[in-house]
Coordinates of C-alpha atoms in Angstrom, one line a residue:
M1 CA -7.1 2.8 21.7
I2 CA -10.1 2.5 19.4
K3 CA -9.0 1.4 15.9
K4 CA -11.2 2.4 13.1
F5 CA -10.7 0.2 10.0
I6 CA -11.8 0.9 6.4
M7 CA -13.1 -2.1 4.8
I8 CA -12.3 -1.2 1.2
S9 CA -9.7 -2.9 -1.0
V10 CA -8.8 -0.3 -3.6
L11 CA -10.3 3.1 -3.6
L12 CA -9.5 6.6 -5.0
V13 CA -9.6 8.7 -1.8
A14 CA -8.2 12.2 -2.5
A15 CA -10.6 14.9 -3.2
G16 CA -9.5 18.4 -4.2
C17 CA -10.1 21.4 -2.0
S18 CA -8.3 23.8 -4.4
S19 CA -6.6 23.5 -7.7
N20 CA -3.1 24.2 -6.1
S21 CA -3.5 21.6 -3.3
K22 CA -1.7 18.4 -3.2
A23 CA -2.2 15.2 -1.2
I24 CA 1.5 14.9 -0.4
E25 CA 4.3 17.4 -0.7
K26 CA 8.0 17.3 -0.2
V27 CA 9.6 20.2 1.6
D28 CA 12.6 21.7 -0.4
T29 CA 14.8 22.0 2.5
V30 CA 16.6 19.0 3.9
P31 CA 15.4 18.3 7.4
L32 CA 18.0 18.8 10.2
E33 CA 16.3 16.2 12.3
T34 CA 15.3 12.8 10.7
E35 CA 14.6 10.9 13.9
K36 CA 11.6 13.0 14.8
Q37 CA 8.1 11.3 15.2
P38 CA 5.5 12.2 12.7
A39 CA 3.3 15.1 14.0
L40 CA 0.1 17.0 13.2
I41 CA 0.7 20.6 12.2
E42 CA -1.4 23.4 11.1
Q43 CA -0.7 26.1 8.4
E44 CA -2.9 29.0 7.3
E45 CA -3.7 28.8 3.6
E46 CA -5.7 31.7 2.0
D47 CA -7.5 32.5 5.3
E48 CA -8.1 28.9 6.1
I49 CA -6.3 26.6 8.5
E50 CA -5.2 23.4 6.8
Q51 CA -3.9 20.4 8.7
Y52 CA -1.0 18.3 7.7
I53 CA 0.9 15.3 9.0
E54 CA 4.6 16.0 8.9
F55 CA 7.0 13.1 8.3
F56 CA 10.8 13.1 8.4
L57 CA 12.5 10.5 6.2
N58 CA 16.2 10.0 5.8
D59 CA 16.8 12.9 3.4
E60 CA 13.5 14.7 3.1
Q61 CA 10.6 16.3 5.0
V62 CA 7.2 15.3 3.7
L63 CA 3.7 16.7 4.4
I64 CA 0.4 15.0 3.9
N65 CA -2.5 17.3 3.5
L66 CA -5.5 15.9 5.4
Q67 CA -7.9 18.0 3.5
M68 CA -6.9 16.2 0.4
V69 CA -7.2 12.8 2.0
P70 CA -10.7 12.5 3.5
I71 CA -10.3 8.8 4.4
L72 CA -7.3 9.6 6.6
K73 CA -8.9 12.7 8.1
E74 CA -12.0 10.7 9.1
Y75 CA -9.9 8.0 10.6
L76 CA -8.1 10.5 12.8
N77 CA -11.4 12.1 13.7
G78 CA -12.5 8.8 15.1
V79 CA -9.6 7.9 17.4
K80 CA -9.2 9.0 21.1
N81 CA -5.6 9.9 21.0
R82 CA -4.6 11.6 17.7
K83 CA -1.0 12.3 18.7
A84 CA -0.3 8.6 19.6
T85 CA -2.1 7.4 16.6
I86 CA 0.0 9.7 14.3
N87 CA 3.2 8.6 16.0
E88 CA 2.5 5.0 15.1
M89 CA 2.1 5.9 11.4
K90 CA 5.0 4.9 9.1
L91 CA 5.8 6.6 5.7
E92 CA 8.3 5.2 3.3
R93 CA 9.4 6.4 -0.1
L94 CA 9.5 3.4 -2.7
P95 CA 13.0 3.0 -4.3
L96 CA 12.2 4.3 -7.7
D97 CA 14.5 6.5 -9.8
D98 CA 11.9 8.4 -11.8
H99 CA 8.9 8.6 -9.6
Q100 CA 8.3 10.0 -6.1
I101 CA 5.9 7.3 -4.7
Y102 CA 5.2 6.9 -1.0
L103 CA 3.5 4.1 1.0
L104 CA 1.7 5.1 4.3
E105 CA 1.1 2.5 6.9
F106 CA -1.6 3.4 9.4
S107 CA -4.5 2.0 11.5
C108 CA -2.6 -1.0 12.7
F109 CA -4.0 -3.8 14.9
S110 CA -2.2 -7.1 15.7
E111 CA 0.3 -6.3 12.9
A112 CA -2.4 -5.8 10.3
C113 CA -2.6 -2.4 8.9
S114 CA -4.1 -0.1 6.2
Y115 CA -2.0 1.3 3.4
L116 CA -2.3 4.5 1.3
L117 CA -0.2 4.9 -1.9
F118 CA 0.9 8.5 -2.7
N119 CA 2.3 10.1 -5.9
Q120 CA 4.1 13.3 -5.1
S121 CA 4.5 14.3 -8.7
G122 CA 1.8 16.2 -10.6
E123 CA -1.8 15.3 -10.0
N124 CA -1.4 13.0 -7.0
P125 CA -4.4 11.4 -5.5
A126 CA -4.0 8.7 -3.0
Y127 CA -5.1 5.1 -3.3
L128 CA -6.1 2.9 -0.4
V129 CA -4.3 -0.3 -1.6
A130 CA -4.7 -2.6 1.3
D131 CA -6.7 -3.0 4.5
L132 CA -6.2 -5.3 7.4
A133 CA -3.0 -6.6 5.9
K134 CA 0.8 -6.4 6.1
F135 CA 3.1 -5.0 3.3
K136 CA 5.5 -7.7 2.2
K137 CA 7.4 -6.5 -0.8
M138 CA 7.5 -4.3 -3.9
L139 CA 8.2 -5.5 -7.5
V140 CA 9.0 -3.0 -10.2
S141 CA 8.4 -4.0 -13.9
P142 CA 11.5 -4.3 -16.1
E143 CA 11.1 -0.8 -17.7
E144 CA 9.8 0.7 -14.4
S145 CA 6.5 1.7 -15.9
K146 CA 4.5 -0.3 -13.3
V147 CA 4.9 -1.4 -9.7
A148 CA 3.4 -4.5 -8.0
I149 CA 3.0 -4.5 -4.2
Q150 CA 2.4 -7.7 -2.4
F151 CA 0.4 -7.8 0.8
G152 CA -0.2 -10.6 3.2
R153 CA -2.9 -11.5 5.7
I154 CA -3.5 -14.2 8.3
N155 CA -6.8 -15.9 7.6
N156 CA -9.3 -17.6 9.9
Q157 CA -7.4 -20.9 9.5
N158 CA -4.2 -19.3 10.7
F159 CA -2.1 -19.4 7.6
E160 CA -1.0 -16.4 5.5
T161 CA -2.5 -15.6 2.2
D162 CA -1.4 -13.0 -0.3
H163 CA -2.7 -10.3 -2.6
L164 CA -1.1 -8.2 -5.4
V165 CA -1.9 -4.5 -6.3
V166 CA -0.4 -3.1 -9.5
T167 CA -0.1 0.5 -10.2
D168 CA 0.6 2.1 -13.6
L169 CA 3.3 4.8 -12.6
K170 CA 2.9 6.7 -15.9
Q171 CA -0.9 7.1 -15.9
W172 CA -1.1 6.8 -12.1
K173 CA -4.0 4.4 -11.7
V174 CA -4.5 1.0 -10.1
L175 CA -4.8 -1.8 -12.7
S176 CA -6.9 -4.9 -12.7
L177 CA -5.2 -8.3 -12.9
N178 CA -6.5 -11.1 -15.1
N179 CA -5.7 -14.8 -14.8
E180 CA -4.5 -16.1 -18.2
T181 CA -3.6 -19.6 -17.0
N182 CA -6.8 -21.0 -15.5
D183 CA -10.1 -19.9 -13.8
A184 CA -8.6 -19.9 -10.2
N185 CA -8.8 -16.7 -8.2
I186 CA -5.5 -16.3 -6.7
L187 CA -6.0 -12.7 -5.6
N188 CA -7.8 -11.2 -2.7
Y189 CA -6.0 -13.2 0.0
K190 CA -7.2 -16.5 -1.3
W191 CA -3.7 -18.3 -1.7
P192 CA -0.3 -17.9 -0.3
Y193 CA 2.4 -16.9 -2.9
V194 CA 5.7 -18.8 -3.1
T195 CA 7.3 -16.6 -5.7
V196 CA 6.2 -13.6 -7.7
H197 CA 8.1 -11.9 -10.6
W198 CA 7.6 -9.7 -13.6
I199 CA 7.8 -11.3 -17.1
D200 CA 7.4 -8.2 -19.0
E201 CA 5.6 -4.8 -18.6
E202 CA 2.2 -6.4 -18.9
S203 CA 2.4 -9.7 -17.1
L204 CA 3.5 -11.3 -13.9
N205 CA 4.4 -14.9 -13.0
V206 CA 2.9 -16.1 -9.6
N207 CA 3.7 -19.5 -8.2
I208 CA 1.4 -21.0 -5.6
P209 CA 1.4 -24.4 -3.7
D210 CA 0.3 -27.1 -5.8
V211 CA -2.7 -28.3 -3.8
I212 CA -6.4 -28.9 -4.7
E213 CA -7.7 -26.0 -2.7
P214 CA -6.3 -23.6 -0.1
S215 CA -6.6 -25.1 3.3
S216 CA -4.4 -25.5 6.5
Q217 CA -4.3 -29.2 6.1
N218 CA -3.4 -29.2 2.4
F219 CA -0.7 -26.7 3.0
S220 CA 0.6 -28.7 5.9
E221 CA 0.8 -31.9 3.8
W222 CA 2.4 -29.9 0.9
S223 CA 5.1 -28.6 3.3
Q224 CA 5.8 -32.0 4.6
L225 CA 6.5 -33.1 1.0
G226 CA 9.2 -30.5 0.6
E227 CA 7.3 -27.6 -0.9
S228 CA 8.7 -28.7 -4.2
T229 CA 5.5 -28.8 -6.4
L230 CA 4.1 -25.5 -7.5
T231 CA 1.3 -24.2 -9.8
E232 CA 2.4 -21.5 -12.2
T233 CA -0.1 -18.7 -12.9
I234 CA 0.3 -15.9 -15.4
L235 CA -1.5 -12.5 -14.5
T236 CA -1.8 -9.8 -17.1
T237 CA -2.6 -6.1 -16.3
G238 CA -5.7 -4.4 -17.6
D239 CA -7.5 -1.1 -17.2

């Protein structure tokens, strides 16, 4: 199967076709079958045929409107077998009490995938938050106003490096991250993260291996010493 990757790190990808359309919608009725594979369906909307990808989660049925997510629509237009490609997609709802946020995994190759983040409530564009990466974990800020998602990627030296994407859940936008500790760039898959946690609503603590520079040899030597020495970095969120 031909895989079509989108080489963009963070991008607003939803474009409105009508004022009433949403990129993602939850069907009110609880699905009778939750083991069904995702499927492409068509619905007639105001004399036009709109295409949706239908997902069945544990307790809900969710539709993604392809007209509202051009990047996903173009990806599907470029593959040979759309049905098989859609069957391989995975959608999960993030465990948040006050927000209906979904993460879509698609366009996977050798365990590296692309990821779209959706907001079901209100005006809900989708953000492409990672490409050629693997979802690792989600971290919610103490007051649940923000969410940080950690992604990993195997680099050309065959060790895993990490990246963080932080989204403001109230204003629904991806935030920049600023290193308040030093001039090192620990984002964009430059370093592996040992630990990550929120300090407060505006800042995160990220610990990385205490080595001079990221390299396979340095990390191997650091590992042999017991992985006990870490460099602490404080990242703060910005607009």
